[in-house]
Coordinates of C-alpha atoms in Angstrom, one line a residue:
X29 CA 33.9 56.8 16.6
X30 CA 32.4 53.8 19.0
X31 CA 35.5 51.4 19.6
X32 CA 34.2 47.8 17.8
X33 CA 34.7 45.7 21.2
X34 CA 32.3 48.3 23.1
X35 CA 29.6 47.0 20.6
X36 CA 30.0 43.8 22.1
X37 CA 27.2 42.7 24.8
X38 CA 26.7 40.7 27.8
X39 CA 24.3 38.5 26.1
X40 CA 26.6 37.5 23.6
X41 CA 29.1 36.6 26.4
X42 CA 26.2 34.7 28.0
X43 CA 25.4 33.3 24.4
X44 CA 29.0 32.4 23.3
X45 CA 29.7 30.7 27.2
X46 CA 26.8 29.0 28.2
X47 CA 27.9 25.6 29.3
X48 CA 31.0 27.4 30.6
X49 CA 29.5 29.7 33.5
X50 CA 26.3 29.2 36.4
X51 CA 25.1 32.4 35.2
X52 CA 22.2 34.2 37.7
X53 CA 18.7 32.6 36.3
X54 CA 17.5 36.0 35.9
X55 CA 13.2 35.1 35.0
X56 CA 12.8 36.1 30.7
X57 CA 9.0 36.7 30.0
X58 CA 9.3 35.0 27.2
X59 CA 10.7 31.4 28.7
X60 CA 8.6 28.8 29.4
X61 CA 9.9 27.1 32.6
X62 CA 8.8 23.7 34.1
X63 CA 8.1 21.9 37.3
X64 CA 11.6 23.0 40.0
X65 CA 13.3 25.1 37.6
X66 CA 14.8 28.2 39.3
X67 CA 14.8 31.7 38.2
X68 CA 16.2 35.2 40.0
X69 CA 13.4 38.1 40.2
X70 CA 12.8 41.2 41.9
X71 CA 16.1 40.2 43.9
X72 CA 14.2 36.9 45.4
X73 CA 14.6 33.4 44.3
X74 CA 11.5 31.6 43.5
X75 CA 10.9 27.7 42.1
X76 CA 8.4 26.8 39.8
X77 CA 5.6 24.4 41.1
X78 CA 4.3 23.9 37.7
X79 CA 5.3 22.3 33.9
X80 CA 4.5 24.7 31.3
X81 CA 4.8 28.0 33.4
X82 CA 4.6 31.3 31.8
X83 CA 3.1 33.1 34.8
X84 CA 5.2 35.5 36.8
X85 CA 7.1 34.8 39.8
X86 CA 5.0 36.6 42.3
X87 CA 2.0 34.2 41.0
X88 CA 2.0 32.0 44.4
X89 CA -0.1 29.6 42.7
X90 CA 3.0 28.5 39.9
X91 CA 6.1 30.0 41.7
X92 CA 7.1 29.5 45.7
X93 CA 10.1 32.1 46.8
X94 CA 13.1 29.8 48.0
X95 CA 16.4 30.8 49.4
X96 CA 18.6 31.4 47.0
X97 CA 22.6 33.3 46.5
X98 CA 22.9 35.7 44.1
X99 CA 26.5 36.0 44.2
X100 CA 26.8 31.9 43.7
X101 CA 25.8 33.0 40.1
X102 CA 27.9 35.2 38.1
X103 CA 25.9 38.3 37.3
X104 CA 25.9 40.3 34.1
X105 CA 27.4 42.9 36.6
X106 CA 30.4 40.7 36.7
X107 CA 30.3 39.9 33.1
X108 CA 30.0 44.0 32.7
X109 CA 33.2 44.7 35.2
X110 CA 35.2 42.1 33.0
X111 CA 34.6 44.0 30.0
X112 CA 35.8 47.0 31.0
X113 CA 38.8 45.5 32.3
X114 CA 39.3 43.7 29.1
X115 CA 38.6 46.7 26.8
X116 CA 42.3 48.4 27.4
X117 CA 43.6 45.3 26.3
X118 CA 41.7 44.1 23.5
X119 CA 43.5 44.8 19.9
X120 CA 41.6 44.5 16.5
X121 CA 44.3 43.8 15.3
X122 CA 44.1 39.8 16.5
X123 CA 41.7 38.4 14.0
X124 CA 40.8 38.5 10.2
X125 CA 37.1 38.9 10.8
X126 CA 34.9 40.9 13.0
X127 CA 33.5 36.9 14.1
X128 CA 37.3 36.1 14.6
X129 CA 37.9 39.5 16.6
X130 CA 35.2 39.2 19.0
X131 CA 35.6 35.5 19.8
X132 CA 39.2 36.2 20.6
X133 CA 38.0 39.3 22.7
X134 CA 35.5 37.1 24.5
X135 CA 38.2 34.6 26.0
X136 CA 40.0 38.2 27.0
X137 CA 36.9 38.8 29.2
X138 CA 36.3 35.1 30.6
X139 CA 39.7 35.8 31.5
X140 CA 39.4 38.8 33.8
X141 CA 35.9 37.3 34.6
X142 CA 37.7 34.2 36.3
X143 CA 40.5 36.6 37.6
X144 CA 38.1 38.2 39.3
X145 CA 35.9 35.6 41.0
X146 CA 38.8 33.9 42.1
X147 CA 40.1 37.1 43.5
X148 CA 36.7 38.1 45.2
X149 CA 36.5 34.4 46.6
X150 CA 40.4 35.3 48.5
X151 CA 39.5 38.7 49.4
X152 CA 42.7 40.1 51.1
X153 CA 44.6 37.0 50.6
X154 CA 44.6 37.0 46.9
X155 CA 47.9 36.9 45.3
X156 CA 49.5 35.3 42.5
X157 CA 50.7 32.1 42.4
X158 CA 51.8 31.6 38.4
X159 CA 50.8 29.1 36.6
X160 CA 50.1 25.3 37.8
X161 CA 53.2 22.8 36.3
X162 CA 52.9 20.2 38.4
X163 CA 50.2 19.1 41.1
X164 CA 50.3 15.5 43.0
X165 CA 47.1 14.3 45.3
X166 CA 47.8 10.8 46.2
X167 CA 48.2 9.2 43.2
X168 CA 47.0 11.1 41.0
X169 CA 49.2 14.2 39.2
X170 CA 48.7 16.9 36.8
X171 CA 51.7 18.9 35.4
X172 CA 51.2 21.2 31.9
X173 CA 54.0 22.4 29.8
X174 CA 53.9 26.1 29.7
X175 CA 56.4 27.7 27.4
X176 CA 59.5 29.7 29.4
X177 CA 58.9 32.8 26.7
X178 CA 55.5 33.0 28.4
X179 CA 56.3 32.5 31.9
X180 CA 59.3 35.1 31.8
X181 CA 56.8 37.5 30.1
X182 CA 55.6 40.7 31.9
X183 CA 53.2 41.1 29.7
X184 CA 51.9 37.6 28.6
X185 CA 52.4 35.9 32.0
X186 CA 49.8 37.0 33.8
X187 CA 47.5 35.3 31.4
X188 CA 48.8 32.0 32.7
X189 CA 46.6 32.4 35.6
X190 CA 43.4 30.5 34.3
X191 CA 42.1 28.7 31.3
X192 CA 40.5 31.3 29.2
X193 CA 43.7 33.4 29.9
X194 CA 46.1 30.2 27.8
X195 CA 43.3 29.8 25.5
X196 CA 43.6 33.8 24.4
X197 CA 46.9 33.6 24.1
X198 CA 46.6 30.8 21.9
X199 CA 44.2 32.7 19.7
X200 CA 46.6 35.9 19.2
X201 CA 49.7 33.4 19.0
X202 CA 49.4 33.4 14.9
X203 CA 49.1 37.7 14.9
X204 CA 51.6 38.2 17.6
X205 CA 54.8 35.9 15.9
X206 CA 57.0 37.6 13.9
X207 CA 59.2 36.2 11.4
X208 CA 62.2 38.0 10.1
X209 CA 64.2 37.4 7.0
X210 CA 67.7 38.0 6.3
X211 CA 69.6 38.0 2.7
X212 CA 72.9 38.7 1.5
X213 CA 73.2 41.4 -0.8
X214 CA 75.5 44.9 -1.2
X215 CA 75.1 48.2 -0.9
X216 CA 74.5 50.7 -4.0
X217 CA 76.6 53.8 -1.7
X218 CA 79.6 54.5 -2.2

């Protein structure tokens, strides 16, 4: 039986975050691109010298190659990696819906995603530093309240360490709180 979040695909990543990351400008046969808009193809960069262009990149006449990094873009490689990582994790249990379920599971994977650029960008000198509550640069600060059940947490802490990480936890807050009753009353025994 196929897990529900393994159904779950890059594109719909890309779709559901796409003011949120520079994704690679991989070239789609069926975009129209105009005049300096960049795409990714046949591992070379090239920019479009023409409005309206439909042609493939290796048409010199509507595409020159320019220099271009792949890894300044984040690759569906990445997005892949991050899903794999998230998938232990993920619990269909956090949402009523399967809409609810996979947004939720989405901000799990932005959050490895960032975990792992930032990690990537420090190499060997990655570690972690916990969550930001205070910053000062000249005279400007930035400080954010971060609840002490979530900091002293082993397992919710590390989620602390980016945006998407807080914003999942406050999408399984409402399925992970727990409330317990107590009433007076006697026993039938005895």
């Amino acid at each position: 039986m196929t897990n529900f979040f393994e159904t779950v695909t890059v594109e719909e990543f890309k779709d559901y975050f796409f003011r949120d990351f520079p994704f690679l400008p991989v070239w789609n046969a069926i975009t129209t691109y105009w005049k300096g808009d960049t795409v990714y193809y046949t591992d070379n960069f090239y920019k479009s010298l023409i409005d309206n262009n439909t042609s493939l990149p290796d048409d010199e006449s509507a595409w020159q190659k320019v220099k271009g990094d792949k890894f300044a873009y984040i690759t569906d490689e990445d997005i892949a990696k991050a899903m794999t990582q998230a998938l232990p994790n993920a619990n269909d249990r956090f949402g009523e819906s399967c809409v609810e379920k996979k947004n939720i599971y989405l901000h799990l994977v932005a959050f490895y995603l960032v975990f792992d650029i930032k990690n990537s960008s420090m190499g060997i000198n990655s570690s972690y530093l916990g969550a930001l509550s205070s910053k000062h640069v000249g005279d400007v600060s930035e400080s954010y309240n971060i609840p002490n059940w979530l900091m002293n947490s082993p397992l919710y802490s590390i989620y602390s360490q980016n945006g998407y990480g807080l914003k999942y936890l406050s999408l399984i807050a409402p399925y992970t709180a727990v409330t317990i009753l107590f009433a007076p009353g006697k026993s039938t025994i005895g």
